[in-house]
Structure formats: C-alpha cells, structure tokens
Short mmCIF file of C-alpha atoms in Angstrom, two decimals:
data_model
loop_
_atom_site.label_atom_id
_atom_site.label_comp_id
_atom_site.label_asym_id
_atom_site.label_seq_id
_atom_site.Cartn_x
_atom_site.Cartn_y
_atom_site.Cartn_z
CA MET A 1 54.80 106.41 92.42
CA ARG A 2 57.07 105.27 89.51
CA ARG A 3 60.80 104.83 90.56
CA ASN A 4 62.60 105.78 87.59
CA LEU A 5 65.96 106.68 88.86
CA ALA A 6 68.92 104.06 88.30
CA PHE A 7 72.35 103.71 89.80
CA ARG A 8 74.53 100.94 88.26
CA PRO A 9 77.58 100.84 90.57
CA VAL A 10 75.51 99.45 93.68
CA GLN A 11 76.22 95.69 92.85
CA ARG A 12 78.61 93.05 93.96
CA SER A 13 82.00 94.92 94.70
CA GLU A 14 81.44 98.18 92.82
CA ALA A 15 81.63 101.17 95.05
CA SER A 16 82.70 103.96 92.78
CA LEU A 17 79.28 105.78 93.21
CA PHE A 18 79.99 106.17 96.83
CA GLN A 19 83.90 106.67 96.65
CA GLY A 20 84.00 108.80 93.81
CA TYR A 21 80.72 110.92 93.89
CA LEU A 22 78.73 110.81 97.03
CA TYR A 23 81.66 111.17 99.61
CA PRO A 24 83.60 113.85 97.84
CA SER A 25 80.65 115.75 97.25
CA TYR A 26 79.39 115.66 100.84
CA THR A 27 82.54 115.12 102.99
CA ASN A 28 85.32 116.28 100.86
CA GLY A 29 87.32 113.00 101.36
CA VAL A 30 86.80 109.17 101.26
CA VAL A 31 88.78 107.52 103.98
CA ARG A 32 89.35 110.06 106.78
CA SER A 33 85.70 111.36 106.55
CA PHE A 34 84.18 107.95 106.34
CA ALA A 35 82.18 108.10 109.53
CA SER A 36 81.91 111.85 109.96
CA ASP A 37 78.82 113.93 110.57
CA GLU A 38 78.98 114.79 106.90
CA ALA A 39 78.98 111.28 105.87
CA VAL A 40 75.70 110.82 107.93
CA THR A 41 74.15 113.58 106.03
CA ALA A 42 75.58 111.99 102.79
CA TRP A 43 73.82 108.69 103.47
CA GLU A 44 70.71 110.36 104.54
CA LYS A 45 70.67 111.85 100.84
CA MET A 46 71.29 108.43 99.45
CA ARG A 47 68.12 106.95 101.44
CA GLU A 48 66.21 109.93 99.83
CA LEU A 49 67.30 109.14 96.36
CA TRP A 50 66.89 105.42 96.73
CA ALA A 51 63.11 106.08 97.55
CA VAL A 52 62.68 107.23 93.72
CA THR A 53 65.33 104.57 92.51
CA ASN A 54 64.16 101.53 90.65
CA PRO A 55 65.06 98.78 93.29
CA ALA A 56 66.22 96.55 90.47
CA SER A 57 69.20 98.78 90.18
CA THR A 58 71.39 96.28 92.33
CA ASN A 59 71.06 93.82 89.38
CA PHE A 60 71.44 96.27 86.38
CA SER A 61 74.49 96.23 84.23
CA PHE A 62 74.59 98.46 81.21
CA LEU A 63 71.94 101.17 82.03
CA GLN A 64 71.74 102.04 78.25
CA GLU A 65 69.23 99.05 78.29
CA GLN A 66 67.06 100.47 81.02
CA LEU A 67 66.93 103.86 79.22
CA LEU A 68 65.86 102.35 76.11
CA SER A 69 63.13 100.10 77.88
CA GLY A 70 61.69 103.02 79.85
CA ASP A 71 62.66 101.15 83.21
CA ALA A 72 64.93 104.22 84.01
CA TRP A 73 64.42 107.63 82.95
CA ILE A 74 67.59 109.18 84.79
CA ALA A 75 70.58 106.92 84.92
CA PHE A 76 73.96 107.46 86.61
CA ASP A 77 76.51 105.29 84.81
CA HIS A 78 79.76 105.09 83.05
CA THR A 79 79.61 106.74 79.46
CA SER A 80 80.60 103.60 77.85
CA ARG A 81 77.55 101.77 79.32
CA LEU A 82 75.28 104.45 78.19
CA ALA A 83 76.40 104.82 74.57
CA GLY A 84 73.97 102.56 73.06
CA ALA A 85 70.92 104.71 74.13
CA PHE A 86 72.65 107.71 72.57
CA ASN A 87 73.49 106.18 69.55
CA GLU A 88 70.09 104.40 68.99
CA ARG A 89 67.77 107.37 69.90
CA PRO A 90 70.11 110.53 70.15
CA ASP A 91 67.06 112.72 70.24
CA ASP A 92 65.40 111.17 73.50
CA PHE A 93 68.37 111.60 75.70
CA ILE A 94 70.56 114.05 77.13
CA ALA A 95 74.08 113.82 79.06
CA PHE A 96 74.73 115.98 82.18
CA PRO A 97 77.63 116.33 84.79
CA ALA A 98 77.52 114.61 87.85
CA PRO A 99 75.63 116.44 90.47
CA ALA A 100 77.06 118.74 93.13
CA GLY A 101 76.94 118.49 96.88
CA PRO A 102 77.76 120.79 99.91
CA THR A 103 81.54 120.21 99.38
CA GLY A 104 81.57 120.33 95.52
CA ARG A 105 80.96 118.26 92.38
CA GLY A 106 82.54 115.14 93.13
CA PHE A 107 83.85 112.59 90.61
CA MET A 108 86.40 110.05 90.21
CA PRO A 109 89.15 110.57 87.49
CA VAL A 110 90.81 107.32 86.34
CA ILE A 111 94.48 107.85 86.17
CA ALA A 112 95.99 105.08 84.01
CA GLY A 113 99.68 104.37 82.99
CA VAL A 114 101.20 102.09 80.31
CA ALA A 115 104.28 100.33 81.39
CA ILE A 116 106.54 97.73 79.99
CA PRO A 117 108.26 95.15 82.32
CA ARG A 118 112.19 95.12 82.46
CA THR A 119 111.79 91.35 82.07
CA ALA A 120 109.58 91.59 78.76
CA PRO A 121 110.78 88.88 76.44
CA ASP A 122 110.69 91.31 73.25
CA MET A 123 111.23 95.13 74.24
CA ASP A 124 111.14 96.23 70.79
CA ALA A 125 107.76 94.54 70.17
CA ALA A 126 106.51 95.90 73.35
CA LYS A 127 107.57 99.56 72.63
CA ALA A 128 106.03 99.14 69.23
CA LEU A 129 102.69 98.05 70.79
CA VAL A 130 102.58 101.09 73.08
CA ALA A 131 103.42 103.37 70.19
CA TYR A 132 100.53 101.72 68.24
CA MET A 133 98.12 102.41 71.02
CA LEU A 134 98.95 106.01 71.13
CA LYS A 135 98.48 106.80 67.58
CA PRO A 136 96.09 109.23 66.73
CA GLU A 137 94.03 106.68 64.59
CA THR A 138 94.19 104.13 67.23
CA GLN A 139 92.88 106.66 69.82
CA ILE A 140 90.06 107.69 67.62
CA ALA A 141 89.11 103.96 66.93
CA THR A 142 89.15 103.48 70.66
CA LEU A 143 86.67 106.37 71.14
CA ARG A 144 84.37 105.20 68.69
CA ALA A 145 84.19 101.75 70.18
CA THR A 146 84.40 102.55 73.94
CA ASN A 147 83.55 106.31 74.40
CA PHE A 148 86.90 106.63 75.99
CA PHE A 149 88.41 109.84 74.89
CA PRO A 150 91.82 110.13 73.35
CA VAL A 151 94.75 110.81 75.94
CA VAL A 152 96.80 112.37 73.29
CA ASP A 153 96.25 115.34 71.15
CA VAL A 154 94.19 114.32 68.02
CA THR A 155 91.97 115.95 65.30
CA LEU A 156 88.62 114.30 65.85
CA PRO A 157 86.56 113.60 62.62
CA GLY A 158 83.18 115.13 62.17
CA ASP A 159 81.28 111.84 62.00
CA MET A 160 81.68 110.72 65.52
CA PRO A 161 78.87 108.77 67.11
CA PRO A 162 76.12 110.89 68.90
CA ALA A 163 77.17 109.27 72.18
CA VAL A 164 80.69 110.42 71.88
CA LYS A 165 79.44 114.08 71.35
CA ALA A 166 76.95 114.05 74.22
CA ALA A 167 79.28 112.34 76.77
CA GLY A 168 82.25 114.61 75.78
CA ASP A 169 80.39 117.75 76.48
CA ALA A 170 79.05 116.60 79.90
CA VAL A 171 82.58 115.45 81.03
CA ALA A 172 84.15 118.67 79.86
CA LYS A 173 81.78 120.66 81.78
CA MET A 174 81.92 118.55 84.76
CA SER A 175 85.71 118.42 84.93
CA GLY A 176 86.08 122.09 84.10
CA SER A 177 83.47 123.30 86.38
CA ALA A 178 84.24 125.91 89.15
CA ASP A 179 83.16 123.49 91.92
CA ALA A 180 84.82 120.38 90.37
CA ASN A 181 86.20 118.16 93.30
CA PRO A 182 87.90 115.09 91.79
CA GLY A 183 89.39 112.50 94.20
CA LEU A 184 91.67 109.70 94.16
CA LEU A 185 91.48 106.23 95.94
CA PRO A 186 94.02 105.07 98.46
CA ALA A 187 97.26 103.83 96.77
CA GLY A 188 98.67 100.69 98.05
CA LEU A 189 95.60 98.55 98.67
CA GLY A 190 97.06 95.66 96.63
CA ASP A 191 94.87 92.61 96.82
CA LYS A 192 92.70 94.23 99.56
CA GLY A 193 90.99 96.58 96.97
CA GLY A 194 88.12 94.29 96.90
CA ASP A 195 87.71 94.38 100.62
CA PHE A 196 87.99 98.17 100.60
CA ASN A 197 85.22 98.40 98.14
CA ARG A 198 82.97 95.87 100.18
CA VAL A 199 83.26 98.29 103.14
CA PHE A 200 81.22 100.75 101.05
CA VAL A 201 78.75 98.20 99.50
CA ASP A 202 77.94 96.75 102.92
CA SER A 203 77.43 100.04 104.19
CA PHE A 204 74.94 100.75 101.46
CA GLU A 205 73.05 97.43 101.79
CA ARG A 206 72.85 97.94 105.68
CA ILE A 207 71.86 101.68 105.45
CA VAL A 208 69.84 101.97 102.42
CA LEU A 209 68.40 98.53 101.85
CA ALA A 210 67.95 97.16 105.33
CA GLY A 211 67.29 100.62 107.14
CA GLN A 212 69.82 100.20 109.81
CA ASP A 213 71.13 103.26 111.78
CA ILE A 214 73.45 105.32 109.89
CA ARG A 215 75.72 106.19 112.88
CA MET A 216 75.86 102.62 114.08
CA VAL A 217 76.63 101.16 110.59
CA LEU A 218 79.45 103.88 109.88
CA ASP A 219 81.16 103.42 113.41
CA GLU A 220 81.26 99.54 113.01
CA GLN A 221 82.34 99.71 109.24
CA LYS A 222 85.13 102.23 110.21
CA GLU A 223 86.84 99.65 112.18
CA THR A 224 86.89 97.28 109.24
CA LEU A 225 88.17 100.19 106.90
CA ARG A 226 90.82 101.08 109.56
CA ALA A 227 91.93 97.50 109.67
CA ILE A 228 92.30 97.33 105.88
CA MET A 229 94.51 100.52 105.86
CA ASP A 230 96.65 99.33 108.73
CA ALA A 231 97.30 95.99 107.12
CA THR A 232 98.16 97.58 103.69
CA GLY A 233 99.96 100.67 104.71
CA ALA A 234 97.80 102.28 101.87
CA LEU A 235 97.83 106.07 101.71
CA ALA A 236 94.51 107.49 101.86
CA GLY A 237 93.30 109.20 98.65
CA ARG A 238 93.28 112.99 98.76
CA GLN A 239 91.11 115.36 96.92
CA MET A 240 92.92 116.98 94.08
CA ARG A 241 92.82 119.89 91.96
CA PRO A 242 90.91 119.18 88.58
CA PRO A 243 93.17 117.27 86.35
CA PRO A 244 93.93 119.11 82.90
CA VAL A 245 91.79 116.59 81.10
CA HIS A 246 89.11 118.90 80.75
CA ALA A 247 91.38 121.26 78.62
CA LEU A 248 92.05 118.51 76.14
CA LEU A 249 88.36 117.41 76.07
CA ASN A 250 87.39 121.10 75.28
CA LYS A 251 89.86 121.13 72.58
CA HIS A 252 88.38 117.96 71.04
CA LEU A 253 84.72 119.33 71.41
CA SER A 254 85.82 122.71 69.80
CA GLN A 255 86.53 120.76 66.54
CA TRP A 256 82.72 120.15 65.99
#
C-alpha cells in the first residue's frame, strides 16, 4: 500500500498541526483538554492517519515539492509552502479547507500586530515604514510573493497567481464555515514557547512513531505541560468565534 498522505508540521518543534487543528477539532481546546478522553480519541485518529502517511513527512519542509514529485497526493501544509505546486501545475491540484472533527473544523488563525517601540531612534521613519507596509500595492506584492492575503481592504488585480486563487477560496470556506472552530495558543509563554511545542511533538513521537500507550503518554506529558503553564503564568488559549478575516477574503475573492 502506498502511503501518499503528508503532514509538514511534525518535525523539530513545529506543533501547529496538533495545537491548531487536531486538538480543537476533537477536544475543543488545547491546554485544559490535553489529557482528556477526547484527546485519546484524537491521537487514535492520528495513528490511523499515519498508517497512510509518507513516513518521511518528519523530514519534509515545503510540501509543494512532494506534490510535484508524486511522493504525496494529499498534503497538509501552510498555503505559502504549497504555492509552487499550484503555480507550476494549476490543473493538477485542488485546495480544500481543513477537515472537521467531533467538535468542529479546527484551525489556527495567526493574529499579528505591528508596533513601534517608544525608544525607536527615528519615530518618523518607523511610522513611514508601517504606512508603506499597509499600502494596498505593498499588500498585493506581498500576496503575490508569499500567499499571505492583504490585511487591509484592497482591489485585487485579475492576474493573480493560481496559488492565490486556490488558497483564498479554501481559506474563505474554512473560516466562514458553520462549524469553524479557530483557537488561540496560550498568551505569555515567553521563552518557553519552544518547550510548550515540544510537549506536543514529544507526544506525537511517543504515541504515533514509537507506539506507546496513549493514556500513559498524555498523563506524563500533562505534568510537563502544567509545569510550563505554572512557571510562565501563561493564560490558556481559548476557542474563539470565527474572526472576521473570512469576510475580507470573500470580498477579495468576489473581485475575480
């Protein structure tokens, strides 16, 4: 049997697959539900999926390469790391929303802000840079280069790359779906963010790769997770209502 599924975020300290998709879709949480019975079910599903996953996924980086080579037929990755496949062979691939589980269609929105330190040596130049970054033409150029959609209201040209159209449609459907279940990571982890991610990666390696007992692993890793939360005073991420980003995406898409 060929194993043609591929997951990119199962290497090193990347844990977004588990924190942003698996856990919200099966447990409606990340931290408080880490060792719940629902989490056991989630890891059982992960084992089932891994049986048809290319085992080299732990070493993959940009899954566009595996799609083009045929080493993966179905790939779960960030839109920016799939763009090459859609742009090179747009008729051979389709983009789809993240799958749903018992508690909804989990996904991880990235909330980013732009700030200028009070101690900035040239405040006027710093403000000018921020203004430049938010210009419609700059946002469109960023979209062409990275598949990151504009954060401001813009009129998109009709000659956008195929990857942009494919990804935009899938993301808009996902974030605007009735079962959308976006979640946020804990706030305040500081320099313990890597340790927090490691809990999930270690759980994956022990449960899925090494075949250890799920309940035993989760109960042990729960203590590591609790120690990190206690040491940092981080606030556990909560599931949130779907952000308004899908409305902006739909507006962008309606221009085509």
